[in-house]
């Protein structure tokens, strides 16, 4: 008997988690849906059954769950993930709360595997997830010396509030979520600024890349930008390799690797687009070219659906991974 819980079931990512669970036909015997008190009582139709969403309480964490997928924010996760863990559940958490904690696995199934020293598994930042997927074959084949990211992140990365700022901005309304209008604008600001001038989002990408790839001394830097796009993040990756390579080497590597989809025919205007990534599971790479300003360095353009591979899909893939490990 497998008992599964989804926390934050009424949010953007929670809804996608349910879609992916259904599409991938993840096996379970019992499902419980949790939310904040304000969404409790809502009815959700899933696989022909009507579920009543329950308010999450400390008492309910003792419900003998095998697996819990949490998409309810860092504060909720900080309180409730250890309680689920204490009662024996494996928790897959979508927030940033646990990612850099020692002993907590930070997992992208195409890249690494959980050790389960703790029964809390962290889902990485959405932009990090799509970036480390193409970096992994590069690391394995050529080694990595340096990675520089510039992200172009969709408003759905901010949840419903981000989407509303974009749609309301088109009507001339002032933003409620962002410090400036996002409609017809670009914001070089995601999350809060730190003393060194980097944002927390940028620091997340730096730290998480090193942890996921098990490269603690890798030179990584990032600039994270919000753009007026509804869904799917784009990331420019500038990467310096340890071993000599050519553009054709990299294209061949990606073309042969099942973890990514190569879209790189610039003569026919074929390259990864956010609009084409939306609704798809894959990570798309293209516009691969040599950076002539640095030795053995290359530009890679990468797109992926931030609500799918960047959040819900990755979480469900982690669930599949641990289910397989527990067989």
PDB file of C-alpha atoms in Angstrom:
ATOM      1  CA  UNK A   1       0.000   0.000   0.000  1.00  0.00           C
ATOM      2  CA  UNK A   2       1.570   3.295  -1.157  1.00  0.00           C
ATOM      3  CA  UNK A   3       0.208   6.469   0.397  1.00  0.00           C
ATOM      4  CA  UNK A   4       1.088   9.741  -1.333  1.00  0.00           C
ATOM      5  CA  UNK A   5       0.476  13.362  -0.320  1.00  0.00           C
ATOM      6  CA  UNK A   6       0.705  16.519  -2.404  1.00  0.00           C
ATOM      7  CA  UNK A   7       1.138  19.710  -0.366  1.00  0.00           C
ATOM      8  CA  UNK A   8       0.213  22.945  -2.137  1.00  0.00           C
ATOM      9  CA  UNK A   9      -2.136  21.091  -4.457  1.00  0.00           C
ATOM     10  CA  UNK A  10      -4.074  24.226  -5.453  1.00  0.00           C
ATOM     11  CA  UNK A  11      -1.041  26.280  -6.530  1.00  0.00           C
ATOM     12  CA  UNK A  12       0.485  26.557 -10.009  1.00  0.00           C
ATOM     13  CA  UNK A  13       3.161  23.929  -9.355  1.00  0.00           C
ATOM     14  CA  UNK A  14       0.837  21.704  -7.329  1.00  0.00           C
ATOM     15  CA  UNK A  15      -1.647  21.585 -10.191  1.00  0.00           C
ATOM     16  CA  UNK A  16       1.162  20.633 -12.573  1.00  0.00           C
ATOM     17  CA  UNK A  17       2.334  17.926 -10.145  1.00  0.00           C
ATOM     18  CA  UNK A  18      -1.107  16.314 -10.351  1.00  0.00           C
ATOM     19  CA  UNK A  19      -1.080  16.559 -14.148  1.00  0.00           C
ATOM     20  CA  UNK A  20       2.322  14.845 -14.307  1.00  0.00           C
ATOM     21  CA  UNK A  21       1.324  12.150 -11.786  1.00  0.00           C
ATOM     22  CA  UNK A  22      -1.642  11.345 -13.999  1.00  0.00           C
ATOM     23  CA  UNK A  23       0.220  11.501 -17.290  1.00  0.00           C
ATOM     24  CA  UNK A  24       3.059   9.309 -16.063  1.00  0.00           C
ATOM     25  CA  UNK A  25       0.642   6.942 -14.313  1.00  0.00           C
ATOM     26  CA  UNK A  26       2.579   6.965 -11.037  1.00  0.00           C
ATOM     27  CA  UNK A  27       1.290   4.042  -8.941  1.00  0.00           C
ATOM     28  CA  UNK A  28      -0.240   4.738  -5.527  1.00  0.00           C
ATOM     29  CA  UNK A  29      -3.052   3.318  -3.425  1.00  0.00           C
ATOM     30  CA  UNK A  30      -4.088   6.431  -1.536  1.00  0.00           C
ATOM     31  CA  UNK A  31      -3.715  10.148  -2.288  1.00  0.00           C
ATOM     32  CA  UNK A  32      -4.230  13.083   0.077  1.00  0.00           C
ATOM     33  CA  UNK A  33      -4.190  16.699  -1.101  1.00  0.00           C
ATOM     34  CA  UNK A  34      -3.140  19.487   1.265  1.00  0.00           C
ATOM     35  CA  UNK A  35      -3.201  23.274   0.991  1.00  0.00           C
ATOM     36  CA  UNK A  36      -3.159  26.379   3.119  1.00  0.00           C
ATOM     37  CA  UNK A  37      -6.280  26.955   5.258  1.00  0.00           C
ATOM     38  CA  UNK A  38      -7.663  29.508   2.777  1.00  0.00           C
ATOM     39  CA  UNK A  39      -7.823  26.879   0.011  1.00  0.00           C
ATOM     40  CA  UNK A  40      -8.994  24.026   2.241  1.00  0.00           C
ATOM     41  CA  UNK A  41     -12.327  22.515   1.227  1.00  0.00           C
ATOM     42  CA  UNK A  42     -11.739  23.039  -2.476  1.00  0.00           C
ATOM     43  CA  UNK A  43     -12.709  20.089  -4.656  1.00  0.00           C
ATOM     44  CA  UNK A  44     -10.223  18.694  -7.191  1.00  0.00           C
ATOM     45  CA  UNK A  45     -11.123  16.103  -9.812  1.00  0.00           C
ATOM     46  CA  UNK A  46      -8.279  13.643 -10.333  1.00  0.00           C
ATOM     47  CA  UNK A  47      -8.325  10.337 -12.194  1.00  0.00           C
ATOM     48  CA  UNK A  48     -12.104  10.118 -12.020  1.00  0.00           C
ATOM     49  CA  UNK A  49     -12.310  10.809  -8.292  1.00  0.00           C
ATOM     50  CA  UNK A  50     -13.246  13.960  -6.372  1.00  0.00           C
ATOM     51  CA  UNK A  51     -10.754  14.944  -3.683  1.00  0.00           C
ATOM     52  CA  UNK A  52     -11.458  17.471  -0.928  1.00  0.00           C
ATOM     53  CA  UNK A  53      -8.343  19.544  -0.263  1.00  0.00           C
ATOM     54  CA  UNK A  54      -7.382  19.490   3.417  1.00  0.00           C
ATOM     55  CA  UNK A  55      -5.648  22.170   5.485  1.00  0.00           C
ATOM     56  CA  UNK A  56      -2.193  20.959   6.485  1.00  0.00           C
ATOM     57  CA  UNK A  57      -1.700  20.635  10.252  1.00  0.00           C
ATOM     58  CA  UNK A  58       1.027  19.105  12.402  1.00  0.00           C
ATOM     59  CA  UNK A  59      -1.340  16.306  13.415  1.00  0.00           C
ATOM     60  CA  UNK A  60      -1.966  15.299   9.810  1.00  0.00           C
ATOM     61  CA  UNK A  61       1.745  14.736   9.099  1.00  0.00           C
ATOM     62  CA  UNK A  62       1.405  11.519  11.084  1.00  0.00           C
ATOM     63  CA  UNK A  63      -0.900   9.986   8.488  1.00  0.00           C
ATOM     64  CA  UNK A  64       1.517   7.157   7.577  1.00  0.00           C
ATOM     65  CA  UNK A  65       2.546   8.635   4.246  1.00  0.00           C
ATOM     66  CA  UNK A  66       5.183   6.905   2.138  1.00  0.00           C
ATOM     67  CA  UNK A  67       5.915   9.911  -0.093  1.00  0.00           C
ATOM     68  CA  UNK A  68       5.116  13.620   0.092  1.00  0.00           C
ATOM     69  CA  UNK A  69       5.594  16.187  -2.674  1.00  0.00           C
ATOM     70  CA  UNK A  70       5.657  19.714  -1.227  1.00  0.00           C
ATOM     71  CA  UNK A  71       5.092  22.857  -3.307  1.00  0.00           C
ATOM     72  CA  UNK A  72       3.986  25.308  -0.655  1.00  0.00           C
ATOM     73  CA  UNK A  73       6.892  27.670   0.030  1.00  0.00           C
ATOM     74  CA  UNK A  74       9.912  27.667   2.302  1.00  0.00           C
ATOM     75  CA  UNK A  75       8.108  28.531   5.532  1.00  0.00           C
ATOM     76  CA  UNK A  76       5.644  25.679   5.193  1.00  0.00           C
ATOM     77  CA  UNK A  77       8.428  23.293   4.247  1.00  0.00           C
ATOM     78  CA  UNK A  78      10.602  24.359   7.172  1.00  0.00           C
ATOM     79  CA  UNK A  79       7.791  23.515   9.579  1.00  0.00           C
ATOM     80  CA  UNK A  80       6.209  20.453   8.038  1.00  0.00           C
ATOM     81  CA  UNK A  81       8.867  18.583   6.010  1.00  0.00           C
ATOM     82  CA  UNK A  82      10.744  17.402   9.154  1.00  0.00           C
ATOM     83  CA  UNK A  83       7.438  16.285  10.698  1.00  0.00           C
ATOM     84  CA  UNK A  84       6.561  14.170   7.654  1.00  0.00           C
ATOM     85  CA  UNK A  85      10.130  12.840   7.734  1.00  0.00           C
ATOM     86  CA  UNK A  86       9.858  12.022  11.439  1.00  0.00           C
ATOM     87  CA  UNK A  87       6.775   9.922  10.710  1.00  0.00           C
ATOM     88  CA  UNK A  88       8.629   7.927   8.031  1.00  0.00           C
ATOM     89  CA  UNK A  89       7.743   9.672   4.772  1.00  0.00           C
ATOM     90  CA  UNK A  90      10.198  10.568   2.009  1.00  0.00           C
ATOM     91  CA  UNK A  91       9.612  14.254   1.284  1.00  0.00           C
ATOM     92  CA  UNK A  92      10.354  15.836  -2.099  1.00  0.00           C
ATOM     93  CA  UNK A  93      10.396  19.591  -1.561  1.00  0.00           C
ATOM     94  CA  UNK A  94      10.065  22.241  -4.257  1.00  0.00           C
ATOM     95  CA  UNK A  95      11.035  25.217  -2.093  1.00  0.00           C
ATOM     96  CA  UNK A  96      14.538  26.614  -1.527  1.00  0.00           C
ATOM     97  CA  UNK A  97      14.403  25.783   2.189  1.00  0.00           C
ATOM     98  CA  UNK A  98      16.501  22.607   2.224  1.00  0.00           C
ATOM     99  CA  UNK A  99      18.615  22.760  -0.931  1.00  0.00           C
ATOM    100  CA  UNK A 100      21.952  23.684   0.598  1.00  0.00           C
ATOM    101  CA  UNK A 101      21.537  21.860   3.912  1.00  0.00           C
ATOM    102  CA  UNK A 102      24.232  19.273   4.576  1.00  0.00           C
ATOM    103  CA  UNK A 103      22.878  15.750   4.313  1.00  0.00           C
ATOM    104  CA  UNK A 104      19.937  16.826   2.138  1.00  0.00           C
ATOM    105  CA  UNK A 105      20.023  15.468  -1.402  1.00  0.00           C
ATOM    106  CA  UNK A 106      19.609  18.048  -4.206  1.00  0.00           C
ATOM    107  CA  UNK A 107      18.458  16.006  -7.155  1.00  0.00           C
ATOM    108  CA  UNK A 108      17.991  16.232 -10.916  1.00  0.00           C
ATOM    109  CA  UNK A 109      17.406  12.579 -11.923  1.00  0.00           C
ATOM    110  CA  UNK A 110      19.250  12.911 -15.251  1.00  0.00           C
ATOM    111  CA  UNK A 111      22.305  14.104 -13.322  1.00  0.00           C
ATOM    112  CA  UNK A 112      22.517  12.530  -9.860  1.00  0.00           C
ATOM    113  CA  UNK A 113      20.912  10.072  -7.440  1.00  0.00           C
ATOM    114  CA  UNK A 114      19.783  10.530  -3.816  1.00  0.00           C
ATOM    115  CA  UNK A 115      21.805   9.000  -0.990  1.00  0.00           C
ATOM    116  CA  UNK A 116      18.880   9.423   1.433  1.00  0.00           C
ATOM    117  CA  UNK A 117      20.992  10.234   4.490  1.00  0.00           C
ATOM    118  CA  UNK A 118      17.887  12.278   5.292  1.00  0.00           C
ATOM    119  CA  UNK A 119      14.408  11.531   4.007  1.00  0.00           C
ATOM    120  CA  UNK A 120      14.018  15.079   2.670  1.00  0.00           C
ATOM    121  CA  UNK A 121      15.019  15.510  -0.984  1.00  0.00           C
ATOM    122  CA  UNK A 122      15.263  19.032  -2.387  1.00  0.00           C
ATOM    123  CA  UNK A 123      14.135  20.018  -5.861  1.00  0.00           C
ATOM    124  CA  UNK A 124      16.627  22.588  -7.239  1.00  0.00           C
ATOM    125  CA  UNK A 125      15.898  26.055  -8.558  1.00  0.00           C
ATOM    126  CA  UNK A 126      14.057  25.913 -11.895  1.00  0.00           C
ATOM    127  CA  UNK A 127      16.828  27.624 -13.882  1.00  0.00           C
ATOM    128  CA  UNK A 128      19.482  25.439 -12.272  1.00  0.00           C
ATOM    129  CA  UNK A 129      17.602  22.262 -13.199  1.00  0.00           C
ATOM    130  CA  UNK A 130      17.463  22.997 -16.923  1.00  0.00           C
ATOM    131  CA  UNK A 131      21.094  24.190 -16.926  1.00  0.00           C
ATOM    132  CA  UNK A 132      22.745  21.218 -15.224  1.00  0.00           C
ATOM    133  CA  UNK A 133      21.039  18.756 -17.581  1.00  0.00           C
ATOM    134  CA  UNK A 134      23.247  19.808 -20.564  1.00  0.00           C
ATOM    135  CA  UNK A 135      26.199  20.537 -18.288  1.00  0.00           C
ATOM    136  CA  UNK A 136      26.302  16.934 -17.058  1.00  0.00           C
ATOM    137  CA  UNK A 137      27.325  15.346 -20.418  1.00  0.00           C
ATOM    138  CA  UNK A 138      29.850  18.160 -20.889  1.00  0.00           C
ATOM    139  CA  UNK A 139      31.293  17.451 -17.450  1.00  0.00           C
ATOM    140  CA  UNK A 140      31.517  13.729 -18.137  1.00  0.00           C
ATOM    141  CA  UNK A 141      33.109  14.096 -21.565  1.00  0.00           C
ATOM    142  CA  UNK A 142      35.246  17.237 -21.299  1.00  0.00           C
ATOM    143  CA  UNK A 143      35.332  18.444 -17.707  1.00  0.00           C
ATOM    144  CA  UNK A 144      34.242  21.925 -16.579  1.00  0.00           C
ATOM    145  CA  UNK A 145      36.468  24.864 -15.603  1.00  0.00           C
ATOM    146  CA  UNK A 146      33.982  27.728 -15.524  1.00  0.00           C
ATOM    147  CA  UNK A 147      30.254  28.360 -16.014  1.00  0.00           C
ATOM    148  CA  UNK A 148      28.599  31.779 -16.470  1.00  0.00           C
ATOM    149  CA  UNK A 149      24.801  31.999 -16.604  1.00  0.00           C
ATOM    150  CA  UNK A 150      22.470  34.712 -17.813  1.00  0.00           C
ATOM    151  CA  UNK A 151      18.820  33.796 -17.337  1.00  0.00           C
ATOM    152  CA  UNK A 152      15.663  35.084 -18.996  1.00  0.00           C
ATOM    153  CA  UNK A 153      12.976  33.895 -16.601  1.00  0.00           C
ATOM    154  CA  UNK A 154       9.228  33.786 -17.209  1.00  0.00           C
ATOM    155  CA  UNK A 155       6.758  35.435 -14.840  1.00  0.00           C
ATOM    156  CA  UNK A 156       5.185  32.080 -13.900  1.00  0.00           C
ATOM    157  CA  UNK A 157       8.338  31.536 -11.864  1.00  0.00           C
ATOM    158  CA  UNK A 158       6.700  33.985  -9.434  1.00  0.00           C
ATOM    159  CA  UNK A 159       3.460  32.002  -9.377  1.00  0.00           C
ATOM    160  CA  UNK A 160       0.031  33.471  -9.998  1.00  0.00           C
ATOM    161  CA  UNK A 161       1.174  36.883  -8.712  1.00  0.00           C
ATOM    162  CA  UNK A 162       3.768  37.134 -11.490  1.00  0.00           C
ATOM    163  CA  UNK A 163       1.266  36.209 -14.155  1.00  0.00           C
ATOM    164  CA  UNK A 164      -1.177  38.787 -12.818  1.00  0.00           C
ATOM    165  CA  UNK A 165       1.443  41.556 -12.871  1.00  0.00           C
ATOM    166  CA  UNK A 166       2.132  40.794 -16.545  1.00  0.00           C
ATOM    167  CA  UNK A 167      -1.531  40.674 -17.606  1.00  0.00           C
ATOM    168  CA  UNK A 168      -2.549  43.658 -15.455  1.00  0.00           C
ATOM    169  CA  UNK A 169       0.434  45.658 -16.693  1.00  0.00           C
ATOM    170  CA  UNK A 170      -0.858  45.325 -20.240  1.00  0.00           C
ATOM    171  CA  UNK A 171      -3.998  47.101 -18.988  1.00  0.00           C
ATOM    172  CA  UNK A 172      -1.890  49.886 -17.493  1.00  0.00           C
ATOM    173  CA  UNK A 173      -2.249  48.746 -13.888  1.00  0.00           C
ATOM    174  CA  UNK A 174       0.600  49.126 -11.398  1.00  0.00           C
ATOM    175  CA  UNK A 175       2.487  45.971 -10.350  1.00  0.00           C
ATOM    176  CA  UNK A 176       1.657  44.261  -7.056  1.00  0.00           C
ATOM    177  CA  UNK A 177       4.328  41.546  -7.071  1.00  0.00           C
ATOM    178  CA  UNK A 178       7.361  43.136  -8.754  1.00  0.00           C
ATOM    179  CA  UNK A 179       9.007  46.435  -7.734  1.00  0.00           C
ATOM    180  CA  UNK A 180       8.599  47.753 -11.302  1.00  0.00           C
ATOM    181  CA  UNK A 181       6.295  46.935 -14.220  1.00  0.00           C
ATOM    182  CA  UNK A 182       7.151  43.684 -15.985  1.00  0.00           C
ATOM    183  CA  UNK A 183       4.926  44.341 -18.999  1.00  0.00           C
ATOM    184  CA  UNK A 184       7.065  45.731 -21.847  1.00  0.00           C
ATOM    185  CA  UNK A 185      10.041  45.686 -19.481  1.00  0.00           C
ATOM    186  CA  UNK A 186      12.982  43.571 -18.266  1.00  0.00           C
ATOM    187  CA  UNK A 187      13.919  43.336 -14.579  1.00  0.00           C
ATOM    188  CA  UNK A 188      17.526  42.419 -13.666  1.00  0.00           C
ATOM    189  CA  UNK A 189      16.228  41.468 -10.242  1.00  0.00           C
ATOM    190  CA  UNK A 190      14.927  38.090  -9.013  1.00  0.00           C
ATOM    191  CA  UNK A 191      14.674  37.527  -5.252  1.00  0.00           C
ATOM    192  CA  UNK A 192      16.381  39.822  -2.721  1.00  0.00           C
ATOM    193  CA  UNK A 193      19.750  41.544  -3.139  1.00  0.00           C
ATOM    194  CA  UNK A 194      22.645  40.467  -0.957  1.00  0.00           C
ATOM    195  CA  UNK A 195      25.497  42.622   0.356  1.00  0.00           C
ATOM    196  CA  UNK A 196      27.768  41.636  -2.557  1.00  0.00           C
ATOM    197  CA  UNK A 197      25.224  42.877  -5.113  1.00  0.00           C
ATOM    198  CA  UNK A 198      24.146  39.404  -6.242  1.00  0.00           C
ATOM    199  CA  UNK A 199      20.544  38.343  -5.720  1.00  0.00           C
ATOM    200  CA  UNK A 200      19.591  35.215  -3.797  1.00  0.00           C
ATOM    201  CA  UNK A 201      18.417  33.697  -7.090  1.00  0.00           C
ATOM    202  CA  UNK A 202      21.859  34.182  -8.597  1.00  0.00           C
ATOM    203  CA  UNK A 203      23.539  32.719  -5.530  1.00  0.00           C
ATOM    204  CA  UNK A 204      21.171  29.734  -5.662  1.00  0.00           C
ATOM    205  CA  UNK A 205      22.276  28.928  -9.195  1.00  0.00           C
ATOM    206  CA  UNK A 206      25.942  29.196  -8.230  1.00  0.00           C
ATOM    207  CA  UNK A 207      25.680  27.041  -5.109  1.00  0.00           C
ATOM    208  CA  UNK A 208      23.247  24.492  -6.507  1.00  0.00           C
ATOM    209  CA  UNK A 209      25.261  23.900  -9.690  1.00  0.00           C
ATOM    210  CA  UNK A 210      28.315  23.017  -7.608  1.00  0.00           C
ATOM    211  CA  UNK A 211      26.324  20.721  -5.309  1.00  0.00           C
ATOM    212  CA  UNK A 212      24.370  18.837  -7.998  1.00  0.00           C
ATOM    213  CA  UNK A 213      27.443  18.267 -10.168  1.00  0.00           C
ATOM    214  CA  UNK A 214      29.622  17.430  -7.114  1.00  0.00           C
ATOM    215  CA  UNK A 215      32.066  20.147  -8.199  1.00  0.00           C
ATOM    216  CA  UNK A 216      32.497  22.282  -5.040  1.00  0.00           C
ATOM    217  CA  UNK A 217      35.347  24.390  -6.458  1.00  0.00           C
ATOM    218  CA  UNK A 218      33.843  24.988  -9.920  1.00  0.00           C
ATOM    219  CA  UNK A 219      33.960  28.644 -10.995  1.00  0.00           C
ATOM    220  CA  UNK A 220      30.298  29.650 -11.467  1.00  0.00           C
ATOM    221  CA  UNK A 221      28.641  33.050 -11.806  1.00  0.00           C
ATOM    222  CA  UNK A 222      25.128  34.170 -12.736  1.00  0.00           C
ATOM    223  CA  UNK A 223      22.911  37.095 -13.654  1.00  0.00           C
ATOM    224  CA  UNK A 224      19.190  36.356 -13.301  1.00  0.00           C
ATOM    225  CA  UNK A 225      16.632  38.425 -15.197  1.00  0.00           C
ATOM    226  CA  UNK A 226      12.812  38.438 -15.280  1.00  0.00           C
ATOM    227  CA  UNK A 227      11.313  38.937 -18.750  1.00  0.00           C
ATOM    228  CA  UNK A 228       7.708  39.565 -19.892  1.00  0.00           C
ATOM    229  CA  UNK A 229       7.139  35.959 -20.949  1.00  0.00           C
ATOM    230  CA  UNK A 230       4.322  33.873 -19.495  1.00  0.00           C
ATOM    231  CA  UNK A 231       6.002  30.465 -19.265  1.00  0.00           C
ATOM    232  CA  UNK A 232       9.357  28.737 -19.864  1.00  0.00           C
ATOM    233  CA  UNK A 233      12.775  29.998 -18.867  1.00  0.00           C
ATOM    234  CA  UNK A 234      15.681  30.617 -21.220  1.00  0.00           C
ATOM    235  CA  UNK A 235      19.285  30.442 -20.037  1.00  0.00           C
ATOM    236  CA  UNK A 236      22.452  31.511 -21.791  1.00  0.00           C
ATOM    237  CA  UNK A 237      25.290  29.265 -20.617  1.00  0.00           C
ATOM    238  CA  UNK A 238      28.880  30.325 -21.230  1.00  0.00           C
ATOM    239  CA  UNK A 239      31.061  27.334 -20.394  1.00  0.00           C
ATOM    240  CA  UNK A 240      34.822  26.765 -20.355  1.00  0.00           C
ATOM    241  CA  UNK A 241      35.859  23.125 -20.738  1.00  0.00           C
ATOM    242  CA  UNK A 242      38.947  21.372 -19.379  1.00  0.00           C
ATOM    243  CA  UNK A 243      39.559  19.213 -22.452  1.00  0.00           C
ATOM    244  CA  UNK A 244      39.783  20.593 -25.984  1.00  0.00           C
ATOM    245  CA  UNK A 245      36.548  20.488 -27.979  1.00  0.00           C
ATOM    246  CA  UNK A 246      34.958  21.947 -31.090  1.00  0.00           C
ATOM    247  CA  UNK A 247      31.470  23.217 -31.811  1.00  0.00           C
ATOM    248  CA  UNK A 248      30.838  20.050 -33.809  1.00  0.00           C
ATOM    249  CA  UNK A 249      31.983  17.932 -30.857  1.00  0.00           C
ATOM    250  CA  UNK A 250      29.413  19.588 -28.617  1.00  0.00           C
ATOM    251  CA  UNK A 251      26.621  19.343 -31.174  1.00  0.00           C
ATOM    252  CA  UNK A 252      27.369  15.650 -31.680  1.00  0.00           C
ATOM    253  CA  UNK A 253      27.444  15.076 -27.914  1.00  0.00           C
ATOM    254  CA  UNK A 254      24.052  16.711 -27.402  1.00  0.00           C
ATOM    255  CA  UNK A 255      22.551  15.088 -30.484  1.00  0.00           C
ATOM    256  CA  UNK A 256      23.470  11.659 -29.129  1.00  0.00           C
ATOM    257  CA  UNK A 257      22.397  12.365 -25.533  1.00  0.00           C
ATOM    258  CA  UNK A 258      18.813  11.458 -24.638  1.00  0.00           C
ATOM    259  CA  UNK A 259      18.712  13.993 -21.798  1.00  0.00           C
ATOM    260  CA  UNK A 260      18.550  17.016 -24.116  1.00  0.00           C
ATOM    261  CA  UNK A 261      17.061  17.962 -27.478  1.00  0.00           C
ATOM    262  CA  UNK A 262      19.406  19.721 -29.904  1.00  0.00           C
ATOM    263  CA  UNK A 263      17.740  22.457 -31.973  1.00  0.00           C
ATOM    264  CA  UNK A 264      20.529  24.152 -33.880  1.00  0.00           C
ATOM    265  CA  UNK A 265      19.994  24.959 -37.554  1.00  0.00           C
ATOM    266  CA  UNK A 266      20.503  28.708 -37.626  1.00  0.00           C
ATOM    267  CA  UNK A 267      20.484  28.882 -41.429  1.00  0.00           C
ATOM    268  CA  UNK A 268      16.807  27.943 -41.211  1.00  0.00           C
ATOM    269  CA  UNK A 269      16.140  29.967 -38.040  1.00  0.00           C
ATOM    270  CA  UNK A 270      15.900  26.839 -35.910  1.00  0.00           C
ATOM    271  CA  UNK A 271      16.962  27.353 -32.285  1.00  0.00           C
ATOM    272  CA  UNK A 272      15.338  26.787 -28.874  1.00  0.00           C
ATOM    273  CA  UNK A 273      12.392  29.080 -28.132  1.00  0.00           C
ATOM    274  CA  UNK A 274      10.493  29.534 -24.886  1.00  0.00           C
ATOM    275  CA  UNK A 275       7.181  29.318 -26.723  1.00  0.00           C
ATOM    276  CA  UNK A 276       8.130  25.901 -28.126  1.00  0.00           C
ATOM    277  CA  UNK A 277       9.378  24.611 -24.755  1.00  0.00           C
ATOM    278  CA  UNK A 278       6.118  25.428 -22.992  1.00  0.00           C
ATOM    279  CA  UNK A 279       4.123  22.298 -22.240  1.00  0.00           C
ATOM    280  CA  UNK A 280       7.022  19.977 -23.088  1.00  0.00           C
ATOM    281  CA  UNK A 281       9.120  17.831 -20.745  1.00  0.00           C
ATOM    282  CA  UNK A 282      12.417  18.210 -22.565  1.00  0.00           C
ATOM    283  CA  UNK A 283      15.370  20.541 -22.121  1.00  0.00           C
ATOM    284  CA  UNK A 284      16.272  22.159 -25.459  1.00  0.00           C
ATOM    285  CA  UNK A 285      19.756  23.383 -26.396  1.00  0.00           C
ATOM    286  CA  UNK A 286      21.095  25.237 -29.424  1.00  0.00           C
ATOM    287  CA  UNK A 287      22.932  28.299 -30.781  1.00  0.00           C
ATOM    288  CA  UNK A 288      26.150  26.509 -29.878  1.00  0.00           C
ATOM    289  CA  UNK A 289      29.180  28.543 -30.889  1.00  0.00           C
ATOM    290  CA  UNK A 290      32.740  29.256 -29.893  1.00  0.00           C
ATOM    291  CA  UNK A 291      33.497  32.126 -27.538  1.00  0.00           C
ATOM    292  CA  UNK A 292      36.579  33.585 -29.202  1.00  0.00           C
ATOM    293  CA  UNK A 293      37.359  35.783 -26.183  1.00  0.00           C
ATOM    294  CA  UNK A 294      38.240  32.834 -23.934  1.00  0.00           C
ATOM    295  CA  UNK A 295      40.157  29.635 -24.572  1.00  0.00           C
ATOM    296  CA  UNK A 296      38.086  26.484 -25.103  1.00  0.00           C
ATOM    297  CA  UNK A 297      34.871  28.305 -24.199  1.00  0.00           C
ATOM    298  CA  UNK A 298      31.408  27.966 -25.760  1.00  0.00           C
ATOM    299  CA  UNK A 299      28.000  29.644 -25.798  1.00  0.00           C
ATOM    300  CA  UNK A 300      24.908  27.467 -25.333  1.00  0.00           C
ATOM    301  CA  UNK A 301      21.279  28.624 -25.391  1.00  0.00           C
ATOM    302  CA  UNK A 302      18.915  26.506 -23.291  1.00  0.00           C
ATOM    303  CA  UNK A 303      15.112  26.583 -22.868  1.00  0.00           C
ATOM    304  CA  UNK A 304      12.715  24.555 -20.746  1.00  0.00           C
ATOM    305  CA  UNK A 305       9.241  24.766 -19.200  1.00  0.00           C
ATOM    306  CA  UNK A 306       9.873  26.097 -15.688  1.00  0.00           C
ATOM    307  CA  UNK A 307       6.636  24.660 -14.306  1.00  0.00           C
ATOM    308  CA  UNK A 308       7.373  21.226 -15.757  1.00  0.00           C
ATOM    309  CA  UNK A 309      11.052  20.273 -15.841  1.00  0.00           C
ATOM    310  CA  UNK A 310      11.844  23.243 -13.623  1.00  0.00           C
ATOM    311  CA  UNK A 311       9.492  22.111 -10.858  1.00  0.00           C
ATOM    312  CA  UNK A 312       6.651  19.571 -11.043  1.00  0.00           C
ATOM    313  CA  UNK A 313       8.116  17.155 -13.591  1.00  0.00           C
ATOM    314  CA  UNK A 314      11.482  17.046 -11.840  1.00  0.00           C
ATOM    315  CA  UNK A 315       9.734  16.373  -8.509  1.00  0.00           C
ATOM    316  CA  UNK A 316       7.741  13.490  -9.994  1.00  0.00           C
ATOM    317  CA  UNK A 317      10.877  12.132 -11.670  1.00  0.00           C
ATOM    318  CA  UNK A 318      12.548  12.169  -8.241  1.00  0.00           C
ATOM    319  CA  UNK A 319       9.520  10.299  -6.882  1.00  0.00           C
ATOM    320  CA  UNK A 320       9.937   7.668  -9.617  1.00  0.00           C
ATOM    321  CA  UNK A 321      13.645   7.481  -8.804  1.00  0.00           C
ATOM    322  CA  UNK A 322      13.155   6.834  -5.076  1.00  0.00           C
ATOM    323  CA  UNK A 323      10.308   4.403  -5.746  1.00  0.00           C
ATOM    324  CA  UNK A 324      12.695   2.438  -7.915  1.00  0.00           C
ATOM    325  CA  UNK A 325      15.415   2.588  -5.260  1.00  0.00           C
ATOM    326  CA  UNK A 326      12.931   1.328  -2.645  1.00  0.00           C
ATOM    327  CA  UNK A 327      11.884  -1.723  -4.702  1.00  0.00           C
TER     328      UNK A 327
END
